[in-house]
């Protein structure tokens, strides 16, 4: 299925808008974890005319680096190019605001996510050891493995 951006609206939500936890929880485990970063992020929603189908939260790490803190697509729209549309939007936002790098962190057990980011121009640049052990109260499992380390990936924008 070929998707055209014209079918969708992409907007940043206002700071005083309701936070779309339902969508954000597709990519993060708990509202407590989301609350650690979400109030410092710009939140973007992708809408198909009837419902919000995707979310992205962007955080300014520094004057040169913009980080994707959360990105999620509802299940019925996955594997249809929506994530790549969001990646293109994130890169455009970063470039328009003169950032040099777009970064993202994901679990060491998130094999599909890592492949997705690499397919979209990201390269592995680091590891935050024991991130998921130290920052979540209970063990989290993905692909039958306990999440331990966060893999950092970066996309140069120049």
Tab-separated table of C-alpha atoms in Angstrom, residues 15 17-19 27 36 42-44 46 57 67 69 71 73 81 86 102 106 115 117 121 125 129 132 144 153 155:
chain	number	residue	atom	x	y	z
A	15	UNK	CA	1.663	22.754	25.621
A	17	UNK	CA	-3.287	20.157	25.434
A	18	UNK	CA	-4.150	16.757	26.802
A	19	UNK	CA	-1.174	14.409	26.588
A	27	UNK	CA	6.305	2.847	22.804
A	36	UNK	CA	9.992	11.827	33.144
A	42	UNK	CA	7.266	19.001	21.670
A	43	UNK	CA	4.564	16.437	20.872
A	44	UNK	CA	3.374	15.812	17.321
A	46	UNK	CA	-0.417	12.288	12.810
A	57	UNK	CA	7.829	13.428	21.090
A	67	UNK	CA	16.229	13.513	20.381
A	69	UNK	CA	11.970	10.437	23.042
A	71	UNK	CA	7.527	7.480	18.502
A	73	UNK	CA	2.069	4.100	15.410
A	81	UNK	CA	5.299	3.516	5.935
A	86	UNK	CA	7.412	10.448	11.014
A	102	UNK	CA	18.798	13.563	15.383
A	106	UNK	CA	15.840	1.985	22.096
A	115	UNK	CA	16.476	-2.204	11.967
A	117	UNK	CA	16.106	3.276	12.612
A	121	UNK	CA	19.618	6.638	8.217
A	125	UNK	CA	26.732	5.301	18.417
A	129	UNK	CA	24.334	0.080	30.256
A	132	UNK	CA	16.052	-0.470	31.713
A	144	UNK	CA	11.430	-13.114	25.035
A	153	UNK	CA	21.419	5.702	17.439
A	155	UNK	CA	21.317	10.389	12.233
